[in-house]
Amino acid sequence: MNTATHSKPLLETKGLKKYFKIRKNVNLHAVDGIDLELYPGETLGVVGESGCGKSTLGRTIIKLLEPTGGSILFNGKDITNYSVNQMRPLRREMQIIFQDPYSSIDPRKSVIEIISEYSFIHKMYSSKAQTFSKAVEMMELVGLAKRYANSYPHELDGGRRQRIGIARALSLNPKFIVCDEPVSALDVSVQAQNLNLLMDLQDNFSLAYIFITHDLSVVKHISDIIMVMYLGKCVETAPSDELFINPLHPYTQALLAAIPKPDITMRNKEFQLIEGEVTSPINMKPGCRFASRCPHVMDICSQEDPEFLEAAPGHRVACFLVNDK
Amino acid sequence: MKNNENGSDAILYKKENQFKEIWRRFRKSKGAVIGLILFIVIAGGLLAADLIVPYEKAVSQNFGARLAPPSMEYPFGTDGYGRDAFARLLHGGRTSLSIALLATFSSAIIGSSLGAIAGFFGGKVDNLIMRSLDIFMSVPDILFTMAVVYALGPSFTNLLIALTLAYFTNYVRLVRSQVLNLAEQDYVEAARAGGAKNARIIISHIIPNAIGVIIVNTTLNVAKIILYESTLSFLGLGMPPPHPEWGLMLAEAREFMRTAPWLMFFPSAAIVFTAASINLIGDGMRDALDPHLKS
């Protein structure tokens, strides 16, 4: 999607930080200075391995977690320091779909109660009956049969439960949804169904997504722009196609190399996997965070933070290999 | 009300029948139904005590008929003062059961609310509540209750206060641990993402998920409180005599355990049956309230 057609980003973060305090003066840097822009109707895919701060980023952006530093601009307004009460009206515009379809819906509520809860909170409709009939519309929209209205979550499978979560997020007509690994708990055939559902909904309601996942094939399928995260930092951002053809950061290259390919000639070749452990995100030293695992590591990598610079139009990367050229 | 323009969809939603639904699930459990019937019989008998046998017979002493064994005239025999044990059992049960039920409910409500607040808000509020609770718990229960009754004087209301103070601490700890666990669930975060206020989260998500444990604990406590109350009566801190009470009857019967064992048998049986019926109802309620067990 061409970003130039939209003048203003729907969501923008500048140097967004979220640290978790472990002890006095000991902080876990879960999200450490993320800049991103999201335009209406666009999907930003966020990839990275477990523990790199993807989910924390998603939750911080919609202020389920208080940011430690940086700023969040939504529709041009700085919402970084909004209180819970100030955020409440904005909840109608920004929503989240959770990863785990089992724990993210209350086991004691029926499907229709779960879906209509947000509408009741925001008093979207004048009567109870109208709220319920809207909730039934939402169920149809996400492909849940009406007859499940009075079912309880435990009676449904993972895919349907995830659709409850989607219907609930959509019930407020948001403009922007954080999808926190919404398909990673599902099996592949159901994953595809739910991904297509999310894409259809995006087309119909011009939703903007931040799509968090560790699954590169999923992210390629759905994203306009992909952001690769490593230990709380953004290492590379590029349009989806560009990233898969021309990955510049050694970490992105390693991630892409690790995708299994259905190619018979590759059978006897070994994967080039990255070695070593992720460095601890607690009280980090300066320098590139990937330095300890990087196959192309240089002296400068452990001394300075690489800057996040544009290598090609719309393709930004934080690596000395690329930026010093 | 439901037959407006959206009638067909609104009818799909049948939450109005929630109590019916719970009752339907409750009925499925044989134990629960037996418990309920037993409880209705006991409660009915106690309520109708005045019609069955006058209160006068429970307190008037008849030394000609001391320690009489069960007979047509005295179905459960007579005690050491020649008072009709059957009349005492019926009239005493009213006090015992109402104190036990009221004390259980008041301690459950006070304790659960404090526990929910401590668990949900955490931090300073949690510390304040739990440390004050430590003060309560550092004094042995019986000593604490005795002090309260001594200070206020033995009466129905004061007994209620003493028993509530002795029992609410259990609930605080129990509910706090439940809530600590539940507040971490994703669905609570989802409610926040929807803009729900704390009160809504507690009332609509946390309490319904914690209610099973609270109900079971509550029903177990009814039996405990009946016994605790009898301890107080035994120490002379229960209802002022000559008013009958199950615990007091047991305490008095102890003297005649060898010569008139029936005096001990009937109040014990009454306590056992009451406690059992309430426990059975509690089990049934827990299952009926849990949609997981719905079939």
PDB file of C-alpha atoms in Angstrom, chain A residues 5-237:
ATOM      1  CA  THR A   5      -1.629   8.626  -0.312  1.00  0.00           C
ATOM      2  CA  HIS A   6      -2.306   9.280   3.354  1.00  0.00           C
ATOM      3  CA  SER A   7      -1.090  12.540   4.711  1.00  0.00           C
ATOM      4  CA  LYS A   8      -1.319  11.722   8.373  1.00  0.00           C
ATOM      5  CA  PRO A   9      -0.476   8.523  10.187  1.00  0.00           C
ATOM      6  CA  LEU A  10      -3.233   7.080  12.360  1.00  0.00           C
ATOM      7  CA  LEU A  11      -0.744   5.949  14.930  1.00  0.00           C
ATOM      8  CA  GLU A  12       2.766   7.078  15.549  1.00  0.00           C
ATOM      9  CA  THR A  13       5.240   6.218  18.260  1.00  0.00           C
ATOM     10  CA  LYS A  14       8.458   8.062  18.913  1.00  0.00           C
ATOM     11  CA  GLY A  15      11.178   6.379  20.939  1.00  0.00           C
ATOM     12  CA  LEU A  16       8.576   4.348  22.799  1.00  0.00           C
ATOM     13  CA  LYS A  17      10.024   2.622  25.834  1.00  0.00           C
ATOM     14  CA  LYS A  18       8.661   0.161  28.337  1.00  0.00           C
ATOM     15  CA  TYR A  19      10.922  -0.976  31.139  1.00  0.00           C
ATOM     16  CA  PHE A  20       9.879  -3.348  33.865  1.00  0.00           C
ATOM     17  CA  LYS A  21      11.444  -2.681  37.213  1.00  0.00           C
ATOM     18  CA  ILE A  22      12.984  -5.792  38.679  1.00  0.00           C
ATOM     19  CA  ARG A  23      14.832  -4.309  41.612  1.00  0.00           C
ATOM     20  CA  LYS A  24      16.074  -0.879  42.461  1.00  0.00           C
ATOM     21  CA  ASN A  25      18.130   0.352  39.496  1.00  0.00           C
ATOM     22  CA  VAL A  26      17.619  -2.943  37.688  1.00  0.00           C
ATOM     23  CA  ASN A  27      15.282  -2.685  34.722  1.00  0.00           C
ATOM     24  CA  LEU A  28      14.155  -5.108  32.086  1.00  0.00           C
ATOM     25  CA  HIS A  29      14.169  -3.309  28.759  1.00  0.00           C
ATOM     26  CA  ALA A  30      11.195  -4.970  27.096  1.00  0.00           C
ATOM     27  CA  VAL A  31      10.604  -2.218  24.541  1.00  0.00           C
ATOM     28  CA  ASP A  32      13.504   0.142  24.048  1.00  0.00           C
ATOM     29  CA  GLY A  33      12.944   3.053  21.744  1.00  0.00           C
ATOM     30  CA  ILE A  34      10.550   2.041  18.998  1.00  0.00           C
ATOM     31  CA  ASP A  35       9.569   4.448  16.257  1.00  0.00           C
ATOM     32  CA  LEU A  36       6.719   3.393  14.066  1.00  0.00           C
ATOM     33  CA  GLU A  37       4.047   4.859  11.865  1.00  0.00           C
ATOM     34  CA  LEU A  38       0.792   3.256  10.908  1.00  0.00           C
ATOM     35  CA  TYR A  39      -1.511   4.696   8.286  1.00  0.00           C
ATOM     36  CA  PRO A  40      -5.261   4.031   8.126  1.00  0.00           C
ATOM     37  CA  GLY A  41      -6.137   0.737   6.499  1.00  0.00           C
ATOM     38  CA  GLU A  42      -2.585  -0.514   6.649  1.00  0.00           C
ATOM     39  CA  THR A  43      -1.067  -3.552   8.330  1.00  0.00           C
ATOM     40  CA  LEU A  44       2.198  -3.371  10.146  1.00  0.00           C
ATOM     41  CA  GLY A  45       3.599  -6.823  10.845  1.00  0.00           C
ATOM     42  CA  VAL A  46       5.826  -7.088  13.897  1.00  0.00           C
ATOM     43  CA  VAL A  47       8.055 -10.157  13.931  1.00  0.00           C
ATOM     44  CA  GLY A  48      10.667 -11.349  16.323  1.00  0.00           C
ATOM     45  CA  GLU A  49      11.449 -14.323  18.477  1.00  0.00           C
ATOM     46  CA  SER A  50       9.796 -15.069  21.800  1.00  0.00           C
ATOM     47  CA  GLY A  51      10.650 -12.563  24.476  1.00  0.00           C
ATOM     48  CA  CYS A  52      11.746  -9.785  22.145  1.00  0.00           C
ATOM     49  CA  GLY A  53       9.033  -7.446  23.401  1.00  0.00           C
ATOM     50  CA  LYS A  54       6.473  -7.759  20.601  1.00  0.00           C
ATOM     51  CA  SER A  55       3.480  -8.300  22.865  1.00  0.00           C
ATOM     52  CA  THR A  56       4.667  -5.671  25.324  1.00  0.00           C
ATOM     53  CA  LEU A  57       4.902  -3.235  22.418  1.00  0.00           C
ATOM     54  CA  GLY A  58       1.328  -4.022  21.386  1.00  0.00           C
ATOM     55  CA  ARG A  59      -0.014  -3.616  24.896  1.00  0.00           C
ATOM     56  CA  THR A  60       1.943  -0.417  25.496  1.00  0.00           C
ATOM     57  CA  ILE A  61       0.674   1.180  22.288  1.00  0.00           C
ATOM     58  CA  ILE A  62      -2.929   0.803  23.379  1.00  0.00           C
ATOM     59  CA  LYS A  63      -1.972   1.770  26.908  1.00  0.00           C
ATOM     60  CA  LEU A  64      -2.806  -1.438  28.666  1.00  0.00           C
ATOM     61  CA  LEU A  65       0.696  -0.913  29.992  1.00  0.00           C
ATOM     62  CA  GLU A  66       2.045   2.493  30.954  1.00  0.00           C
ATOM     63  CA  PRO A  67       4.949   3.515  28.739  1.00  0.00           C
ATOM     64  CA  THR A  68       8.237   4.349  30.489  1.00  0.00           C
ATOM     65  CA  GLY A  69       9.389   6.828  27.887  1.00  0.00           C
ATOM     66  CA  GLY A  70       8.820   8.150  24.414  1.00  0.00           C
ATOM     67  CA  SER A  71       5.443   9.144  23.058  1.00  0.00           C
ATOM     68  CA  ILE A  72       2.385   7.679  21.376  1.00  0.00           C
ATOM     69  CA  LEU A  73       0.359   9.777  18.973  1.00  0.00           C
ATOM     70  CA  PHE A  74      -3.044   8.560  17.957  1.00  0.00           C
ATOM     71  CA  ASN A  75      -4.821  10.599  15.297  1.00  0.00           C
ATOM     72  CA  GLY A  76      -2.303  13.336  15.968  1.00  0.00           C
ATOM     73  CA  LYS A  77      -3.113  13.510  19.681  1.00  0.00           C
ATOM     74  CA  ASP A  78      -0.435  12.681  22.195  1.00  0.00           C
ATOM     75  CA  ILE A  79      -2.002   9.981  24.354  1.00  0.00           C
ATOM     76  CA  THR A  80       1.179   8.997  26.196  1.00  0.00           C
ATOM     77  CA  ASN A  81       0.077  10.421  29.512  1.00  0.00           C
ATOM     78  CA  TYR A  82      -3.666   9.878  29.202  1.00  0.00           C
ATOM     79  CA  SER A  83      -5.264   8.548  32.361  1.00  0.00           C
ATOM     80  CA  VAL A  84      -7.506   5.494  32.423  1.00  0.00           C
ATOM     81  CA  ASN A  85     -10.547   7.766  32.281  1.00  0.00           C
ATOM     82  CA  GLN A  86      -9.184   9.783  29.385  1.00  0.00           C
ATOM     83  CA  MET A  87      -8.433   6.567  27.531  1.00  0.00           C
ATOM     84  CA  ARG A  88     -11.950   5.187  27.913  1.00  0.00           C
ATOM     85  CA  PRO A  89     -13.520   6.973  24.932  1.00  0.00           C
ATOM     86  CA  LEU A  90     -10.466   6.064  22.854  1.00  0.00           C
ATOM     87  CA  ARG A  91     -11.026   2.379  23.557  1.00  0.00           C
ATOM     88  CA  ARG A  92     -13.729   2.549  20.957  1.00  0.00           C
ATOM     89  CA  GLU A  93     -11.121   3.311  18.349  1.00  0.00           C
ATOM     90  CA  MET A  94      -8.276   1.050  19.368  1.00  0.00           C
ATOM     91  CA  GLN A  95      -8.768  -2.575  20.205  1.00  0.00           C
ATOM     92  CA  ILE A  96      -6.768  -5.723  20.770  1.00  0.00           C
ATOM     93  CA  ILE A  97      -7.176  -9.359  19.814  1.00  0.00           C
ATOM     94  CA  PHE A  98      -5.402 -11.649  22.217  1.00  0.00           C
ATOM     95  CA  GLN A  99      -3.152 -14.565  21.541  1.00  0.00           C
ATOM     96  CA  ASP A 100      -4.726 -17.205  23.708  1.00  0.00           C
ATOM     97  CA  PRO A 101      -8.346 -17.898  22.789  1.00  0.00           C
ATOM     98  CA  TYR A 102      -8.727 -19.927  25.977  1.00  0.00           C
ATOM     99  CA  SER A 103      -7.747 -17.436  28.627  1.00  0.00           C
ATOM    100  CA  SER A 104      -8.850 -14.246  26.889  1.00  0.00           C
ATOM    101  CA  ILE A 105     -12.570 -14.889  27.227  1.00  0.00           C
ATOM    102  CA  ASP A 106     -14.396 -15.280  30.504  1.00  0.00           C
ATOM    103  CA  PRO A 107     -15.381 -18.949  30.915  1.00  0.00           C
ATOM    104  CA  ARG A 108     -18.554 -18.027  32.805  1.00  0.00           C
ATOM    105  CA  LYS A 109     -20.062 -15.810  30.154  1.00  0.00           C
ATOM    106  CA  SER A 110     -22.012 -16.946  27.161  1.00  0.00           C
ATOM    107  CA  VAL A 111     -20.822 -16.026  23.691  1.00  0.00           C
ATOM    108  CA  ILE A 112     -23.311 -13.218  23.244  1.00  0.00           C
ATOM    109  CA  GLU A 113     -22.519 -11.752  26.646  1.00  0.00           C
ATOM    110  CA  ILE A 114     -18.834 -11.675  25.803  1.00  0.00           C
ATOM    111  CA  ILE A 115     -19.392 -10.002  22.453  1.00  0.00           C
ATOM    112  CA  SER A 116     -21.870  -7.433  23.759  1.00  0.00           C
ATOM    113  CA  GLU A 117     -19.870  -6.513  26.870  1.00  0.00           C
ATOM    114  CA  TYR A 118     -17.952  -3.640  25.243  1.00  0.00           C
ATOM    115  CA  SER A 119     -21.117  -2.192  23.731  1.00  0.00           C
ATOM    116  CA  PHE A 120     -22.712  -2.166  27.171  1.00  0.00           C
ATOM    117  CA  ILE A 121     -19.662  -0.454  28.668  1.00  0.00           C
ATOM    118  CA  HIS A 122     -19.774   2.303  26.073  1.00  0.00           C
ATOM    119  CA  LYS A 123     -23.579   2.426  25.930  1.00  0.00           C
ATOM    120  CA  MET A 124     -23.417   2.129  22.164  1.00  0.00           C
ATOM    121  CA  TYR A 125     -27.069   1.269  21.722  1.00  0.00           C
ATOM    122  CA  SER A 126     -30.182   2.480  23.431  1.00  0.00           C
ATOM    123  CA  SER A 127     -31.718  -0.835  24.439  1.00  0.00           C
ATOM    124  CA  LYS A 128     -30.592  -4.217  25.595  1.00  0.00           C
ATOM    125  CA  ALA A 129     -32.372  -5.939  22.743  1.00  0.00           C
ATOM    126  CA  GLN A 130     -30.655  -3.730  20.204  1.00  0.00           C
ATOM    127  CA  THR A 131     -27.262  -4.406  21.747  1.00  0.00           C
ATOM    128  CA  PHE A 132     -27.850  -8.127  21.533  1.00  0.00           C
ATOM    129  CA  SER A 133     -29.059  -7.975  17.976  1.00  0.00           C
ATOM    130  CA  LYS A 134     -25.919  -6.009  17.060  1.00  0.00           C
ATOM    131  CA  ALA A 135     -23.861  -8.658  18.800  1.00  0.00           C
ATOM    132  CA  VAL A 136     -25.602 -11.298  16.711  1.00  0.00           C
ATOM    133  CA  GLU A 137     -24.698  -9.267  13.616  1.00  0.00           C
ATOM    134  CA  MET A 138     -21.096  -9.286  14.778  1.00  0.00           C
ATOM    135  CA  MET A 139     -21.256 -13.056  15.150  1.00  0.00           C
ATOM    136  CA  GLU A 140     -22.461 -13.399  11.586  1.00  0.00           C
ATOM    137  CA  LEU A 141     -19.786 -11.014  10.413  1.00  0.00           C
ATOM    138  CA  VAL A 142     -16.999 -13.186  11.812  1.00  0.00           C
ATOM    139  CA  GLY A 143     -18.654 -16.379  10.650  1.00  0.00           C
ATOM    140  CA  LEU A 144     -20.043 -17.660  13.927  1.00  0.00           C
ATOM    141  CA  ALA A 145     -23.446 -19.291  13.566  1.00  0.00           C
ATOM    142  CA  LYS A 146     -26.290 -17.630  15.461  1.00  0.00           C
ATOM    143  CA  ARG A 147     -27.005 -20.828  17.346  1.00  0.00           C
ATOM    144  CA  TYR A 148     -23.813 -20.380  19.381  1.00  0.00           C
ATOM    145  CA  ALA A 149     -25.179 -17.214  20.987  1.00  0.00           C
ATOM    146  CA  ASN A 150     -26.006 -18.963  24.234  1.00  0.00           C
ATOM    147  CA  SER A 151     -23.106 -21.385  24.206  1.00  0.00           C
ATOM    148  CA  TYR A 152     -20.292 -21.114  26.658  1.00  0.00           C
ATOM    149  CA  PRO A 153     -16.712 -20.753  25.459  1.00  0.00           C
ATOM    150  CA  HIS A 154     -15.652 -24.200  26.607  1.00  0.00           C
ATOM    151  CA  GLU A 155     -18.155 -25.722  24.222  1.00  0.00           C
ATOM    152  CA  LEU A 156     -16.403 -24.213  21.204  1.00  0.00           C
ATOM    153  CA  ASP A 157     -13.084 -25.012  19.539  1.00  0.00           C
ATOM    154  CA  GLY A 158     -10.063 -22.718  19.471  1.00  0.00           C
ATOM    155  CA  GLY A 159     -10.829 -21.213  16.070  1.00  0.00           C
ATOM    156  CA  ARG A 160     -14.372 -20.258  17.031  1.00  0.00           C
ATOM    157  CA  ARG A 161     -13.225 -18.919  20.370  1.00  0.00           C
ATOM    158  CA  GLN A 162     -10.728 -16.743  18.558  1.00  0.00           C
ATOM    159  CA  ARG A 163     -13.578 -15.456  16.387  1.00  0.00           C
ATOM    160  CA  ILE A 164     -15.416 -14.470  19.572  1.00  0.00           C
ATOM    161  CA  GLY A 165     -12.356 -12.386  20.436  1.00  0.00           C
ATOM    162  CA  ILE A 166     -12.411 -10.839  16.960  1.00  0.00           C
ATOM    163  CA  ALA A 167     -16.129 -10.078  17.166  1.00  0.00           C
ATOM    164  CA  ARG A 168     -15.640  -8.522  20.589  1.00  0.00           C
ATOM    165  CA  ALA A 169     -12.850  -6.261  19.314  1.00  0.00           C
ATOM    166  CA  LEU A 170     -14.950  -5.262  16.291  1.00  0.00           C
ATOM    167  CA  SER A 171     -18.084  -4.554  18.299  1.00  0.00           C
ATOM    168  CA  LEU A 172     -16.890  -1.016  19.031  1.00  0.00           C
ATOM    169  CA  ASN A 173     -16.149  -0.219  15.357  1.00  0.00           C
ATOM    170  CA  PRO A 174     -12.476   0.489  15.972  1.00  0.00           C
ATOM    171  CA  LYS A 175     -10.117   2.034  13.430  1.00  0.00           C
ATOM    172  CA  PHE A 176      -7.103   0.225  14.697  1.00  0.00           C
ATOM    173  CA  ILE A 177      -6.576  -3.234  16.159  1.00  0.00           C
ATOM    174  CA  VAL A 178      -3.521  -4.759  17.755  1.00  0.00           C
ATOM    175  CA  CYS A 179      -3.523  -8.428  16.788  1.00  0.00           C
ATOM    176  CA  ASP A 180      -1.305 -10.127  19.340  1.00  0.00           C
ATOM    177  CA  GLU A 181      -0.410 -13.434  17.707  1.00  0.00           C
ATOM    178  CA  PRO A 182      -4.074 -14.047  16.956  1.00  0.00           C
ATOM    179  CA  VAL A 183      -3.500 -17.282  15.083  1.00  0.00           C
ATOM    180  CA  SER A 184      -0.483 -18.836  16.744  1.00  0.00           C
ATOM    181  CA  ALA A 185      -2.614 -20.996  19.049  1.00  0.00           C
ATOM    182  CA  LEU A 186      -4.580 -22.471  16.154  1.00  0.00           C
ATOM    183  CA  ASP A 187      -3.828 -25.266  13.735  1.00  0.00           C
ATOM    184  CA  VAL A 188      -2.847 -24.403  10.196  1.00  0.00           C
ATOM    185  CA  SER A 189      -6.181 -24.794   8.399  1.00  0.00           C
ATOM    186  CA  VAL A 190      -7.991 -22.709  11.000  1.00  0.00           C
ATOM    187  CA  GLN A 191      -5.134 -20.198  10.942  1.00  0.00           C
ATOM    188  CA  ALA A 192      -5.736 -19.616   7.254  1.00  0.00           C
ATOM    189  CA  GLN A 193      -9.486 -19.157   7.758  1.00  0.00           C
ATOM    190  CA  ASN A 194      -8.992 -16.652  10.541  1.00  0.00           C
ATOM    191  CA  LEU A 195      -6.289 -14.764   8.661  1.00  0.00           C
ATOM    192  CA  ASN A 196      -8.542 -14.440   5.648  1.00  0.00           C
ATOM    193  CA  LEU A 197     -11.325 -13.284   7.930  1.00  0.00           C
ATOM    194  CA  LEU A 198      -9.057 -10.602   9.382  1.00  0.00           C
ATOM    195  CA  MET A 199      -8.072  -9.475   5.895  1.00  0.00           C
ATOM    196  CA  ASP A 200     -11.674  -9.339   4.694  1.00  0.00           C
ATOM    197  CA  LEU A 201     -12.631  -7.298   7.725  1.00  0.00           C
ATOM    198  CA  GLN A 202      -9.752  -4.962   7.029  1.00  0.00           C
ATOM    199  CA  ASP A 203     -11.032  -4.370   3.500  1.00  0.00           C
ATOM    200  CA  ASN A 204     -14.606  -3.854   4.603  1.00  0.00           C
ATOM    201  CA  PHE A 205     -13.956  -1.527   7.511  1.00  0.00           C
ATOM    202  CA  SER A 206     -10.581  -0.062   6.467  1.00  0.00           C
ATOM    203  CA  LEU A 207      -8.990  -1.190   9.698  1.00  0.00           C
ATOM    204  CA  ALA A 208      -5.372  -0.622  10.539  1.00  0.00           C
ATOM    205  CA  TYR A 209      -3.625  -3.587  12.123  1.00  0.00           C
ATOM    206  CA  ILE A 210      -0.510  -4.027  14.097  1.00  0.00           C
ATOM    207  CA  PHE A 211      -0.022  -7.698  13.541  1.00  0.00           C
ATOM    208  CA  ILE A 212       2.297  -9.313  16.044  1.00  0.00           C
ATOM    209  CA  THR A 213       3.614 -12.747  15.249  1.00  0.00           C
ATOM    210  CA  HIS A 214       6.651 -14.978  15.252  1.00  0.00           C
ATOM    211  CA  ASP A 215       5.489 -16.722  12.101  1.00  0.00           C
ATOM    212  CA  LEU A 216       7.069 -15.225   8.997  1.00  0.00           C
ATOM    213  CA  SER A 217       4.769 -16.930   6.529  1.00  0.00           C
ATOM    214  CA  VAL A 218       1.771 -15.446   8.331  1.00  0.00           C
ATOM    215  CA  VAL A 219       3.267 -11.991   8.393  1.00  0.00           C
ATOM    216  CA  LYS A 220       4.114 -12.101   4.683  1.00  0.00           C
ATOM    217  CA  HIS A 221       0.538 -13.029   3.927  1.00  0.00           C
ATOM    218  CA  ILE A 222      -1.070 -10.163   5.764  1.00  0.00           C
ATOM    219  CA  SER A 223       1.342  -7.229   6.140  1.00  0.00           C
ATOM    220  CA  ASP A 224       2.032  -4.135   4.071  1.00  0.00           C
ATOM    221  CA  ILE A 225       5.066  -3.243   6.096  1.00  0.00           C
ATOM    222  CA  ILE A 226       7.098  -5.520   8.312  1.00  0.00           C
ATOM    223  CA  MET A 227       9.067  -4.528  11.336  1.00  0.00           C
ATOM    224  CA  VAL A 228      11.639  -6.941  12.712  1.00  0.00           C
ATOM    225  CA  MET A 229      12.278  -6.651  16.417  1.00  0.00           C
ATOM    226  CA  TYR A 230      15.198  -7.944  18.389  1.00  0.00           C
ATOM    227  CA  LEU A 231      15.407  -7.494  22.156  1.00  0.00           C
ATOM    228  CA  GLY A 232      13.134  -4.491  22.378  1.00  0.00           C
ATOM    229  CA  LYS A 233      14.685  -2.682  19.428  1.00  0.00           C
ATOM    230  CA  CYS A 234      13.586  -2.422  15.872  1.00  0.00           C
ATOM    231  CA  VAL A 235      16.347  -3.758  13.634  1.00  0.00           C
ATOM    232  CA  GLU A 236      14.731  -3.487  10.225  1.00  0.00           C
ATOM    233  CA  THR A 237      11.578  -2.067   8.665  1.00  0.00           C
TER     234      THR A 237
END
